[in-house]
Short mmCIF file of C-alpha atoms in Angstrom, two decimals:
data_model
loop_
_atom_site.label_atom_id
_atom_site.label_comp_id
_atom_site.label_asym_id
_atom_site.label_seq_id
_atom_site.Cartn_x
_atom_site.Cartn_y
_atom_site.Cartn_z
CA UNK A 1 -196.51 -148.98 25.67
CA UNK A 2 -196.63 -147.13 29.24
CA UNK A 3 -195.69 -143.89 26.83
CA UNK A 4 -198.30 -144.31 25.17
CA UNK A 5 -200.63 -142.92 27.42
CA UNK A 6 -200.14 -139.22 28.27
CA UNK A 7 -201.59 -137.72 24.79
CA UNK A 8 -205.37 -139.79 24.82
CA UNK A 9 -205.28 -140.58 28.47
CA UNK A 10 -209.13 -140.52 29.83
CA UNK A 11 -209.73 -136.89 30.52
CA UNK A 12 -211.76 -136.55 34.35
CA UNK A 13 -211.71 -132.74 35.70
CA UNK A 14 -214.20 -133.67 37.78
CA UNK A 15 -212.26 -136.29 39.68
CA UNK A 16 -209.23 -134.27 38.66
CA UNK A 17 -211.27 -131.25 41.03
CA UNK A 18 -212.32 -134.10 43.85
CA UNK A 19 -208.48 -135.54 44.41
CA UNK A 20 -207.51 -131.46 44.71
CA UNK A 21 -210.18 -131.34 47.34
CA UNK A 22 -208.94 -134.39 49.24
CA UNK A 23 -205.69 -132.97 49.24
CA UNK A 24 -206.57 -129.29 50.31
CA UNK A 25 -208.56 -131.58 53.02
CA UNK A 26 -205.67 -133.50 54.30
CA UNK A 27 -202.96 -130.62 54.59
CA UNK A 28 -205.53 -129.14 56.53
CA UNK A 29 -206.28 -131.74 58.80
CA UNK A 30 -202.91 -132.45 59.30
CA UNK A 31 -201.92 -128.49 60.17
CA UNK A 32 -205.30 -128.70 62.28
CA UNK A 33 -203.61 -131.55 64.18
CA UNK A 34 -199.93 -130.26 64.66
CA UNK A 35 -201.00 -126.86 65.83
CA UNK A 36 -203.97 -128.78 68.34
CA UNK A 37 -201.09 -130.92 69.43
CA UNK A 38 -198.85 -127.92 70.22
CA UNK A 39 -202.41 -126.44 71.84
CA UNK A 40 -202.21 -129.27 74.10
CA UNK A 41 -198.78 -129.35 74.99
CA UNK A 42 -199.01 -125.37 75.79
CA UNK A 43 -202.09 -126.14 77.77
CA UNK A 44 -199.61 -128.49 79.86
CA UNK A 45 -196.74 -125.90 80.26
CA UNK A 46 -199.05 -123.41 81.86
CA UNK A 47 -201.03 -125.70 84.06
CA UNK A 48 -197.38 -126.89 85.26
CA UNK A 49 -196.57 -122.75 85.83
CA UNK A 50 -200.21 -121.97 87.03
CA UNK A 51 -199.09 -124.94 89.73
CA UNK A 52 -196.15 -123.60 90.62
CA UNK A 53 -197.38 -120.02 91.07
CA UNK A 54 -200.27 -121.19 93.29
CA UNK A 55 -197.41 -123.11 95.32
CA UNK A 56 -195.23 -119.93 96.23
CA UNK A 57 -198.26 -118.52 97.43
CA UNK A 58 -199.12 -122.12 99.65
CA UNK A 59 -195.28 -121.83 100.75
CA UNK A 60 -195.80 -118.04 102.11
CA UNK A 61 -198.77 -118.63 103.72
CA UNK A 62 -198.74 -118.25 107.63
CA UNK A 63 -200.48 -120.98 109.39
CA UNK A 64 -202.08 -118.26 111.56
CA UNK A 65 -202.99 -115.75 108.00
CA UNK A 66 -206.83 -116.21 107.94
CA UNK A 67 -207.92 -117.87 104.58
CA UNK A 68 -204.87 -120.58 104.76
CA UNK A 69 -207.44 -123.68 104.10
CA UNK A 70 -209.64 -121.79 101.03
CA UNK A 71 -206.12 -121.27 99.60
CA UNK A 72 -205.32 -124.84 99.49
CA UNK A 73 -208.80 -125.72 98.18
CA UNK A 74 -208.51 -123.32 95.61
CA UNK A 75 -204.71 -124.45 94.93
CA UNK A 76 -206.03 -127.68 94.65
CA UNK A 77 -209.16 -127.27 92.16
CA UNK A 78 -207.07 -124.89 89.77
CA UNK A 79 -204.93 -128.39 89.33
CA UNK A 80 -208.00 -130.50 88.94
CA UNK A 81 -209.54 -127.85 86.46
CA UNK A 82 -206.41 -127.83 84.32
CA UNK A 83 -205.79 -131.42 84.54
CA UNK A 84 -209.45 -132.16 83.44
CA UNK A 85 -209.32 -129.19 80.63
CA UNK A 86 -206.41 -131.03 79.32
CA UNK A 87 -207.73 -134.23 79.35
CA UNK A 88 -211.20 -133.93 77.67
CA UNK A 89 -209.32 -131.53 74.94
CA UNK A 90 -207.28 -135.19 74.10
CA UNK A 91 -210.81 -137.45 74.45
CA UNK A 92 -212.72 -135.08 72.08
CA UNK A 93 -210.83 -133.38 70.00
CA UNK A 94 -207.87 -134.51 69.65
CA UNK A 95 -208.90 -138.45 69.50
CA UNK A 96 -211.42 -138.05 66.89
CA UNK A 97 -209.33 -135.73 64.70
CA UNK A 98 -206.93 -139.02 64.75
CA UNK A 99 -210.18 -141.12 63.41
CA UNK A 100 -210.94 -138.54 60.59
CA UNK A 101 -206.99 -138.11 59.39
CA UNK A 102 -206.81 -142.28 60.47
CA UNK A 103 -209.29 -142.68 56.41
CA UNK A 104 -206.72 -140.47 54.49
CA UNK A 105 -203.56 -142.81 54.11
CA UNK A 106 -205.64 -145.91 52.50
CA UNK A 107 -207.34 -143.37 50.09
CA UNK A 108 -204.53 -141.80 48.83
CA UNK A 109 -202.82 -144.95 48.28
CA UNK A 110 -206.17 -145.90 46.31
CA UNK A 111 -206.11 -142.73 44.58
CA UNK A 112 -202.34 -143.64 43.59
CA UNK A 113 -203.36 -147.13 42.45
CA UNK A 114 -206.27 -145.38 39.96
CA UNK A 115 -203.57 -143.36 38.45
CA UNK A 116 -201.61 -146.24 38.14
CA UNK A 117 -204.72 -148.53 36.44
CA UNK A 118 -205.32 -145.72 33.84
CA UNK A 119 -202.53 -145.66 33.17
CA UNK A 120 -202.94 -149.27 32.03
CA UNK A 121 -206.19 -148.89 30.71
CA UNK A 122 -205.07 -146.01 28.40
CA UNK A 123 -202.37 -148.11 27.35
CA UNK A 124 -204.32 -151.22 26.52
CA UNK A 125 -206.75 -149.02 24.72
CA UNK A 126 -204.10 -147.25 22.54
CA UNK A 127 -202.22 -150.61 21.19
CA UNK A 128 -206.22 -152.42 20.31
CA UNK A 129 -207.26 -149.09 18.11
CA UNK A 130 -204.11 -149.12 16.39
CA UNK A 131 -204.20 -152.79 15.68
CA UNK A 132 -207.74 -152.00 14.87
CA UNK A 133 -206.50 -149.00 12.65
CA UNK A 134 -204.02 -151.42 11.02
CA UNK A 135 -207.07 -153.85 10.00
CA UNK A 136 -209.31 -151.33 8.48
CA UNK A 137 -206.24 -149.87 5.95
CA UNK A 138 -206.04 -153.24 5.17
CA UNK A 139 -209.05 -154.02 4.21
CA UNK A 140 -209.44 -150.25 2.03
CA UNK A 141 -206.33 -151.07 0.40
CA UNK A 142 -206.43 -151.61 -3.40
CA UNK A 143 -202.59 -153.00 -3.98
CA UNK A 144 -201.39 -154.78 -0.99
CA UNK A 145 -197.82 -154.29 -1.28
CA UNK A 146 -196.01 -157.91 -0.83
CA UNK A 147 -193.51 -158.81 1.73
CA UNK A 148 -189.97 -160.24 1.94
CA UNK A 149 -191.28 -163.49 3.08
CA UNK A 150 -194.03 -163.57 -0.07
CA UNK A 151 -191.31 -162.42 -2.72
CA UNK A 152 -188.85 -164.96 -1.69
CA UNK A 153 -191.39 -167.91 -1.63
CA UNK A 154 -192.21 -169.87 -4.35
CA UNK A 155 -195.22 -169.29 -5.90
CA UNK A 156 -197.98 -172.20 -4.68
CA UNK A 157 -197.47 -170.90 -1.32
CA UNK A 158 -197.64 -167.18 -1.09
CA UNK A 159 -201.63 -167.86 -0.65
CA UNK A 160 -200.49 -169.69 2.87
CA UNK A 161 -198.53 -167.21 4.03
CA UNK A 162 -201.03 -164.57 3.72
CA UNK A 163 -203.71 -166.61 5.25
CA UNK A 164 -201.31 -167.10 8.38
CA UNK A 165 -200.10 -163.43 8.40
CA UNK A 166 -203.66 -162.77 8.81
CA UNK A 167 -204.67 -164.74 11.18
CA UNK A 168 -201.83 -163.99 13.39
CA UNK A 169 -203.21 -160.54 13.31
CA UNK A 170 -206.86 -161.11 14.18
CA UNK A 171 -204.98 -163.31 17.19
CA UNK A 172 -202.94 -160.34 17.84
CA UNK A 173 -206.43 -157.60 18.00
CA UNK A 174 -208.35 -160.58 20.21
CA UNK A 175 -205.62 -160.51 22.87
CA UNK A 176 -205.13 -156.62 22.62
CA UNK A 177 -209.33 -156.80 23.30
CA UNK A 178 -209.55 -158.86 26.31
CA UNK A 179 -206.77 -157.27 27.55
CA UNK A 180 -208.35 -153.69 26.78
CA UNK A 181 -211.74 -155.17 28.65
CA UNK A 182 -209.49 -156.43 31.69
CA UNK A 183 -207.85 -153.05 32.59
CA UNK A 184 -210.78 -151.03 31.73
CA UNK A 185 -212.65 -153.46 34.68
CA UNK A 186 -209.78 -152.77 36.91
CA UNK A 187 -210.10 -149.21 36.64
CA UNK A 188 -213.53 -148.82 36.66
CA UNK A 189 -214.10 -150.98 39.74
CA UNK A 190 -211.13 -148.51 41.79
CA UNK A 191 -212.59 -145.26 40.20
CA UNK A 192 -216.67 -145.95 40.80
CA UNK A 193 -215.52 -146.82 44.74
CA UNK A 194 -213.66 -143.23 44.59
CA UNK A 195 -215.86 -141.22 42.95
CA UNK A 196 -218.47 -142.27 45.22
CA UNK A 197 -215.91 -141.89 48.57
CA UNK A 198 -214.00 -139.00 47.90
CA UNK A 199 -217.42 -136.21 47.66
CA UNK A 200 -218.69 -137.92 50.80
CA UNK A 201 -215.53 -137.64 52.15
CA UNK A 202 -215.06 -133.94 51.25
CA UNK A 203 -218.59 -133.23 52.74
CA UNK A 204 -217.57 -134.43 56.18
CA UNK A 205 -215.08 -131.89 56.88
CA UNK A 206 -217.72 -129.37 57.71
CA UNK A 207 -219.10 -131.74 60.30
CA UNK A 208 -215.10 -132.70 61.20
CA UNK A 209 -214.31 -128.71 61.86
CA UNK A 210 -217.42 -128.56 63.59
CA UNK A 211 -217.23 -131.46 65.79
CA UNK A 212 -213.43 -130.34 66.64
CA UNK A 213 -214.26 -126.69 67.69
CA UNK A 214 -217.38 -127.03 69.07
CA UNK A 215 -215.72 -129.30 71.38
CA UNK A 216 -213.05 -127.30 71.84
CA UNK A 217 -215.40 -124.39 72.31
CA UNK A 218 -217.20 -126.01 74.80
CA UNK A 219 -214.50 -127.13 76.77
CA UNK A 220 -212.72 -123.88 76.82
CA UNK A 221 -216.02 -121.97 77.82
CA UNK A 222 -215.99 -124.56 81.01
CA UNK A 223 -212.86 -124.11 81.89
CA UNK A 224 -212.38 -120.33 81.35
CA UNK A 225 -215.50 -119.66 83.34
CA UNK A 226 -214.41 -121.92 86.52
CA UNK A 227 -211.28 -120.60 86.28
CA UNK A 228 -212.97 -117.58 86.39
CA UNK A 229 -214.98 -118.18 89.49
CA UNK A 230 -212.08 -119.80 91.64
CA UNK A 231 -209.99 -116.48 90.69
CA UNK A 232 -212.92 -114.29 92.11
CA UNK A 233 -212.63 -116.30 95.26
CA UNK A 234 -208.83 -116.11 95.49
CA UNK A 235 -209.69 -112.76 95.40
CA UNK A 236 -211.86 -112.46 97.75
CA UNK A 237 -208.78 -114.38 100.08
CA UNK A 238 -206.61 -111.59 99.54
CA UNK A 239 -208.78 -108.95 99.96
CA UNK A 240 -209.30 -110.23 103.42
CA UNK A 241 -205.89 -110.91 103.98
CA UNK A 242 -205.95 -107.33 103.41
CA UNK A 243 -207.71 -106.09 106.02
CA UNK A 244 -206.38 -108.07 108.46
CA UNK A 245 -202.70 -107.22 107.56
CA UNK A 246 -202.57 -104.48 110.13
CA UNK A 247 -203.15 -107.22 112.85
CA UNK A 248 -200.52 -109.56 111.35
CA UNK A 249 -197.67 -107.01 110.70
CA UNK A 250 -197.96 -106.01 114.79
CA UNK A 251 -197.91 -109.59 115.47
CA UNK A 252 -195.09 -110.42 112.90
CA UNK A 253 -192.91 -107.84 114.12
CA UNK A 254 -192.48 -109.51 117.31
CA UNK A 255 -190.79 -112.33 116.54
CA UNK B 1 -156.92 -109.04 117.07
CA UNK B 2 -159.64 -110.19 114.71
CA UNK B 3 -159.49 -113.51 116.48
CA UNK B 4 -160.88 -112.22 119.73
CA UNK B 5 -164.21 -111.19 118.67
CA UNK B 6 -165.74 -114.58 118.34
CA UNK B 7 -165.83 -115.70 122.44
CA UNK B 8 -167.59 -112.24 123.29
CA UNK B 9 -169.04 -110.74 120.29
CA UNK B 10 -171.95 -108.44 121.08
CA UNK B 11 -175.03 -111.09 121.14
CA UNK B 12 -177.95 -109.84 119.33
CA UNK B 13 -180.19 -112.88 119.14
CA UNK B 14 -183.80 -110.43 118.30
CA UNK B 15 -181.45 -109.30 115.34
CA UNK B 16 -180.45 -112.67 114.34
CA UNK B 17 -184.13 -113.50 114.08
CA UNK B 18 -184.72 -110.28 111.82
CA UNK B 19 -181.72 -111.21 109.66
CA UNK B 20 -183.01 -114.97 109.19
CA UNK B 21 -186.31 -113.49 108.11
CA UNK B 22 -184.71 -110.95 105.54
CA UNK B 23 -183.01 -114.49 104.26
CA UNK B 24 -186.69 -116.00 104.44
CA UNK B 25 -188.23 -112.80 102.71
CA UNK B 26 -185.52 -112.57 99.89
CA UNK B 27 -185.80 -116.33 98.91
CA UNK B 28 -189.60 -116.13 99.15
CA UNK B 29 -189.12 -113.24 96.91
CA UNK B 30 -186.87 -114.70 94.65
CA UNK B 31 -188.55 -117.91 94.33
CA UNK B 32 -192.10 -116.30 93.15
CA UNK B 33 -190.82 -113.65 90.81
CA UNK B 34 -188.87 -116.37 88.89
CA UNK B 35 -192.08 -118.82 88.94
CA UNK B 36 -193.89 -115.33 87.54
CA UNK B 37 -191.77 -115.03 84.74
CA UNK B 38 -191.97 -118.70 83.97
CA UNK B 39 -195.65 -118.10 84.31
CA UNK B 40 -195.71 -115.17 82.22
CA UNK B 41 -193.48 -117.51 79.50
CA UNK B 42 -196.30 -119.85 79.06
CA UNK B 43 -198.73 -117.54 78.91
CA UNK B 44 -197.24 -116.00 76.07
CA UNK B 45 -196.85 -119.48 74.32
CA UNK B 46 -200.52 -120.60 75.08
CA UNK B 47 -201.40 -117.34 73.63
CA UNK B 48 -199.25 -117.83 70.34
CA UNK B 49 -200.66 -122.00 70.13
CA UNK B 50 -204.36 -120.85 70.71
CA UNK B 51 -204.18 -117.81 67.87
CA UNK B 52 -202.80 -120.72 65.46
CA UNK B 53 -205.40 -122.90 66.47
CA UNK B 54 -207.79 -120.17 65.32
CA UNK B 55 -206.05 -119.44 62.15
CA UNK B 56 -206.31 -122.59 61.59
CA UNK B 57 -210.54 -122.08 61.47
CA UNK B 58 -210.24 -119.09 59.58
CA UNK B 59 -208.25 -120.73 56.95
CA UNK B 60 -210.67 -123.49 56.59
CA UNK B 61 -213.65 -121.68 57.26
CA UNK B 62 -215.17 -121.04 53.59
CA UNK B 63 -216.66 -117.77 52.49
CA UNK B 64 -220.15 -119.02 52.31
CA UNK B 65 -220.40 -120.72 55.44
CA UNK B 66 -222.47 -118.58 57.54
CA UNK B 67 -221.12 -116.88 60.87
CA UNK B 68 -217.70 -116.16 58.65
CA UNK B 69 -217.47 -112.50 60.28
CA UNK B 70 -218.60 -113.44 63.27
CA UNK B 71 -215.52 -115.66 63.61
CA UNK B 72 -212.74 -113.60 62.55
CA UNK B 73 -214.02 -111.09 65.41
CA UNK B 74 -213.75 -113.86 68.04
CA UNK B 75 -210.53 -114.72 66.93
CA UNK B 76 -209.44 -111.23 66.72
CA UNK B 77 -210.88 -110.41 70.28
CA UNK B 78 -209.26 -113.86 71.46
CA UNK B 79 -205.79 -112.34 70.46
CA UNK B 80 -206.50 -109.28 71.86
CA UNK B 81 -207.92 -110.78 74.92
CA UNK B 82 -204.45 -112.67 75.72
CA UNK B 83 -202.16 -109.79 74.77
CA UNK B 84 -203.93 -107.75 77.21
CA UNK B 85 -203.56 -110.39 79.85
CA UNK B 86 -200.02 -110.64 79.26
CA UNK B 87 -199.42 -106.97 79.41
CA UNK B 88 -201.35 -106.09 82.54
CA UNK B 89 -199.54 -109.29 84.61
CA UNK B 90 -195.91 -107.77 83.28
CA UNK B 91 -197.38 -104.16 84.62
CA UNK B 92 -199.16 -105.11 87.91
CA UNK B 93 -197.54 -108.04 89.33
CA UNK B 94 -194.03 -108.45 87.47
CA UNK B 95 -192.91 -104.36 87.81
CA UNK B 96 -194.37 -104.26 91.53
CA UNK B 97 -192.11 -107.62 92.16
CA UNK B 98 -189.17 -105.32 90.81
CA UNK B 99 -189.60 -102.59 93.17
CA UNK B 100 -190.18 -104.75 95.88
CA UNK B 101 -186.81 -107.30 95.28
CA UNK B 102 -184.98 -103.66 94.18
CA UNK B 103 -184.65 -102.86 98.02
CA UNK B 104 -183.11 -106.14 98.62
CA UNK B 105 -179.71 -105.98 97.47
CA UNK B 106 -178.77 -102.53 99.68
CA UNK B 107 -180.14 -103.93 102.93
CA UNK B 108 -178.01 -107.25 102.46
CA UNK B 109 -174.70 -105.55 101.49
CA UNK B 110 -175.68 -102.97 104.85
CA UNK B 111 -176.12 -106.39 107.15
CA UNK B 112 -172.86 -107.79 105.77
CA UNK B 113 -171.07 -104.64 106.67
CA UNK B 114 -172.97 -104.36 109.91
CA UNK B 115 -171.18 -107.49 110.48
CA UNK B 116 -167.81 -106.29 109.86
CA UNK B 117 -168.16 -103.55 112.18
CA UNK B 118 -169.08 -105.50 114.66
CA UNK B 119 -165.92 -107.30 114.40
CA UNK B 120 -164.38 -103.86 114.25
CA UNK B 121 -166.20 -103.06 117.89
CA UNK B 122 -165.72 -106.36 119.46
CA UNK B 123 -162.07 -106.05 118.81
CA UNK B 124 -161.48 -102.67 120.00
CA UNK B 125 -163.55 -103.30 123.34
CA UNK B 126 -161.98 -106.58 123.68
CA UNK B 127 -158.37 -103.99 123.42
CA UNK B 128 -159.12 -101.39 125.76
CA UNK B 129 -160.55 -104.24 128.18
CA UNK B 130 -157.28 -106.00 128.28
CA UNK B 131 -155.26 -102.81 128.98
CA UNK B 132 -157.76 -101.62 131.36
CA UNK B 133 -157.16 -104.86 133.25
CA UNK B 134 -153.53 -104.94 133.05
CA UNK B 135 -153.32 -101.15 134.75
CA UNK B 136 -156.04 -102.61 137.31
CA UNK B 137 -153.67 -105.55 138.05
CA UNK B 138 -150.48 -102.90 138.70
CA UNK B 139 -152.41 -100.75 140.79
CA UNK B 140 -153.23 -103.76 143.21
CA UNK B 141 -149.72 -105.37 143.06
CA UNK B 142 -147.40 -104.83 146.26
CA UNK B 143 -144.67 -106.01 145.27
CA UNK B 144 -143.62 -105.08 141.48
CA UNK B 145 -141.40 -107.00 139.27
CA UNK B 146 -138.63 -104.72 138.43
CA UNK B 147 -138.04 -104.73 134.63
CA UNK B 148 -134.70 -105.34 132.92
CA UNK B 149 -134.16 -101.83 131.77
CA UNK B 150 -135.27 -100.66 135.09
CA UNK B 151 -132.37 -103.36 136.92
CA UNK B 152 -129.76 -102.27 134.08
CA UNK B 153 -130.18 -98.37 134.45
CA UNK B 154 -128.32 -96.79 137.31
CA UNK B 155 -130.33 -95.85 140.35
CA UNK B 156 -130.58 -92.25 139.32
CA UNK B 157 -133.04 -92.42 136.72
CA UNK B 158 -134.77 -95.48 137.71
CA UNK B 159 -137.85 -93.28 138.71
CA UNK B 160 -137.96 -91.37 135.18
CA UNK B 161 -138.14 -94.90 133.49
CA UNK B 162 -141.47 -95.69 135.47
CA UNK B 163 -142.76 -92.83 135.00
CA UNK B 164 -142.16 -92.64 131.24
CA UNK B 165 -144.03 -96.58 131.24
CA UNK B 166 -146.43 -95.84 133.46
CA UNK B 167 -147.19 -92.41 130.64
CA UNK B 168 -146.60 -94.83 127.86
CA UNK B 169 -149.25 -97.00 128.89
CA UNK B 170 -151.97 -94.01 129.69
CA UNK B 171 -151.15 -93.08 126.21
CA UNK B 172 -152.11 -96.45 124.91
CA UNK B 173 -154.98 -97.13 126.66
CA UNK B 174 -156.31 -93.53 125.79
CA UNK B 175 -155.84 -94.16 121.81
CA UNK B 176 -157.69 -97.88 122.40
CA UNK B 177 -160.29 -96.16 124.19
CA UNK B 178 -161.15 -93.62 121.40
CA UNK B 179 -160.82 -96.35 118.99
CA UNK B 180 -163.49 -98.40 121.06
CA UNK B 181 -165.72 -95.47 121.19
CA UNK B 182 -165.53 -94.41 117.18
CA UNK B 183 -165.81 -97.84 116.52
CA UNK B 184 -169.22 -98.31 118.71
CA UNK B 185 -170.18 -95.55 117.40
CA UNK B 186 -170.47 -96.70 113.44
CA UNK B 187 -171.54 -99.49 114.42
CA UNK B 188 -174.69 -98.98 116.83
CA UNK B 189 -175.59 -96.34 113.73
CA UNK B 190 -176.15 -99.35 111.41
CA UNK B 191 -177.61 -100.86 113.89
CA UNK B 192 -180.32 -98.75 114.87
CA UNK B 193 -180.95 -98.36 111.36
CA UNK B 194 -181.33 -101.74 110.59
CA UNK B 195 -183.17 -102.62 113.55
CA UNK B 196 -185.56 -100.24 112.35
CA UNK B 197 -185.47 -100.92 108.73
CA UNK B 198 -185.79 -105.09 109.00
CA UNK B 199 -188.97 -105.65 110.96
CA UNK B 200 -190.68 -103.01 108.60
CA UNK B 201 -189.32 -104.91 105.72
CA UNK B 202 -190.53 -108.08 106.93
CA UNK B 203 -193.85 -106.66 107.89
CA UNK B 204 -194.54 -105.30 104.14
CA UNK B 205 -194.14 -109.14 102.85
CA UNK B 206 -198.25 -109.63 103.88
CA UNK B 207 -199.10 -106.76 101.62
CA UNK B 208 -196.82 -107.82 98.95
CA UNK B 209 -198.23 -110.78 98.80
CA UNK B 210 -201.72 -109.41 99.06
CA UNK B 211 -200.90 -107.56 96.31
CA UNK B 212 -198.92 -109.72 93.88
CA UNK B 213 -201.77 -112.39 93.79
CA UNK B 214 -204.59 -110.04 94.32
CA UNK B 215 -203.62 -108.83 90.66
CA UNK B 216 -202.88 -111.70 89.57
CA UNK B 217 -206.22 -113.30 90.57
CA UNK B 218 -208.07 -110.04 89.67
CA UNK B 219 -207.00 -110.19 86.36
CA UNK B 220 -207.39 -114.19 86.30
CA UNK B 221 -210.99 -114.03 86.90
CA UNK B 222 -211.44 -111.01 84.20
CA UNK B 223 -209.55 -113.13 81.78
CA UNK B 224 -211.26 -116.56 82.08
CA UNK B 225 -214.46 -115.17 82.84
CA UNK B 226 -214.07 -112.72 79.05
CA UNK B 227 -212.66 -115.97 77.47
CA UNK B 228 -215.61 -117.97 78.64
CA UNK B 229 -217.51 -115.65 77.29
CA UNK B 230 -215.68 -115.51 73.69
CA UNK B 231 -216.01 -119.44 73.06
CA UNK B 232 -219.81 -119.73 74.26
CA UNK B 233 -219.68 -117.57 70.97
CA UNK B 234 -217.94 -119.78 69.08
CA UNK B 235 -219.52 -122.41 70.09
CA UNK B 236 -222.96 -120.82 69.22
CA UNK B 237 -221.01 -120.25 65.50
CA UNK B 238 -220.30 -123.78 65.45
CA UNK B 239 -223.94 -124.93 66.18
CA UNK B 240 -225.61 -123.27 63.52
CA UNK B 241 -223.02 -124.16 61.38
CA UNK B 242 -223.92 -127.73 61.95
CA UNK B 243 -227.52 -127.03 61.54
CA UNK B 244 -226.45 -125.28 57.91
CA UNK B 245 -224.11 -128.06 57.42
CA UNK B 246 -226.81 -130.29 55.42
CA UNK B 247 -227.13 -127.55 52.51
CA UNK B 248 -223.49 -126.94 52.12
CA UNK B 249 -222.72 -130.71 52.01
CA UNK B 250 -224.56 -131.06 48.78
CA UNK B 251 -223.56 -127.41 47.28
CA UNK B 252 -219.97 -128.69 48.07
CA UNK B 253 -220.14 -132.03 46.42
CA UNK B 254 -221.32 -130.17 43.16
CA UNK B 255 -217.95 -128.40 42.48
#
């Protein structure tokens, strides 16, 4: 019976066109979250170089160099600003992309189960019309040609056995009816839920990608432009250090 | 011979102090170029994770979603804005930390061999000192021990045999004296040289370090504050995409 299906199964290019969506949607969401993840992870390694960098310059720095405490301060809020960057990139972006992928698994499996139900409901509908097919040649037919079971019975009863044979058919088209009803209810139910779910689905991905780089957007714009600012003040350290160098080296020197 | 240096090798405790500071200055050195290059690593691999990231909007970002052009330039300028980072922190801080460590290697094999001399000197002073003494201690003696050779010679030529010692031991004391003064010699020539060349050494650190993280900070604060700039324009993109987002959702859903 399951062969059945493939040659009259229900034709949907629209639904055909919305499961190609979902999937475009998912191996994109997916690639969106490996390559945030490996984002992230980079963000890590350089905050834990950017640390160490700013702690070679902590470890040469004389206590009597002018500018000693700003360079700790600075040392210290170039951590905080890449431990807080790093953060907030996992609370809004990467959190919420887990949400939006968290709806895919249960759909697909839904989307799986539809395919399966058709499947069934193609089937079901395929064995009733040709049971149904069988019925109406029967009743066009001028000569019904007579069976085994007739020839070798005795005459007074051949009437019976027709009455039975048909009867067991019209028992045989009832079941092959409900049945036909049962799967087509099954399948409807599963494909009205997804052809309402999988457009509305589709449509959120704009807001998704915009969500997910507006907050990454905004966070980098914060971070890049204190960054920015505590770089101008370490700076402005050196370039002090600078101009007091002449003092130090004549000190230094004396050791 | 080599043994006698150690009770009265020359003491040079202002050198010691410039030698322990060359030790200082080349781990210092050492220390911050490899934490550069480590730095300079995960730049490079932030800059490769952030230009997937932004593939990853271009690939999803659909042709008639408006600000389209405007983000392939950001993420074109973001690329460009990291490569150029990369490059001018290998130019102005990594090559300068080259030249810098280059003059390293020459002054330590020069304060090993400094050393060696020194043993050299200490060993040929310690030499002519002991002979010097010995003669001092003959002149002084009254009464001298008369050698065997002297007691077994006959009387005749007992005067020739002192004579020829007493020649014999001028001789000796001559050769360790010109040994003692070649040997001072190459030595207090390093010397000077490195007495000179140390304290100037340690006196450039300051502006090595002035200029190592002046660069680095310059072109910090140029890079965050360009970057800031680049995703307050993405996330302008990503606002008005929002505000479009309505429209598209239902063009979408018609596919």
């Amino acid at each position: 019976l399951q062969k059945l299906g493939k040659a009259d199964e229900t034709k949907d290019e629209q639904f055909e066109q919305c499961v190609q969506n979902f999937n475009k949607q998912l191996t994109e969401g997916s690639k969106l979250q490996k390559d945030l993840r490996a984002y992230l992870a980079s963000v890590k390694a350089m905050h834990e170089a950017s640390k160490k960098l700013t702690e070679c310059l902590l470890d040469v720095y004389e206590p009597d160099w002018p500018g000693r405490e700003e360079t700790n301060k600075i040392a210290e809020n170039n951590d905080l600003l890449w431990t807080d960057y790093h953060e907030k990139l996992v609370d809004q972006a990467l959190l919420t992309m887990d949400t939006y992928l968290g709806q895919f698994p249960d759909i697909k499996s839904r989307i799986a189960k539809r395919g399966r139900k058709l499947v069934d409901y193609d089937s079901a509908r395929h064995h009733f019309e040709s049971l149904q097919n069988a019925k109406k040649k029967d009743e066009t037919k001028i000569a019904k040609p007579v069976s085994l079971l007739e020839k070798a019975a005795p005459q007074w009863c051949q009437g019976k056995i027709q009455a039975h044979l048909v009867a067991q058919t019209n028992l045989l088209r009832n079941q092959a009816e409900e049945e036909l009803l049962k799967t087509q209810k099954v399948f409807e139910e599963m494909n009205v839920d997804l052809q309402e779910e999988l457009p509305s689905l589709w449509n959120s991905r704009v807001g998704f990608y915009v969500n997910t780089f507006q907050s990454v957007a905004g966070l980098e714009e914060n971070f890049h432009k204190e960054m920015g600012k505590l770089h101008q003040n370490l700076n402005e350290v050196m370039v002090n250090l600078e101009s007091e160098q002449g003092n130090l080296s004549t000190n230094s020197s004396n050791i």
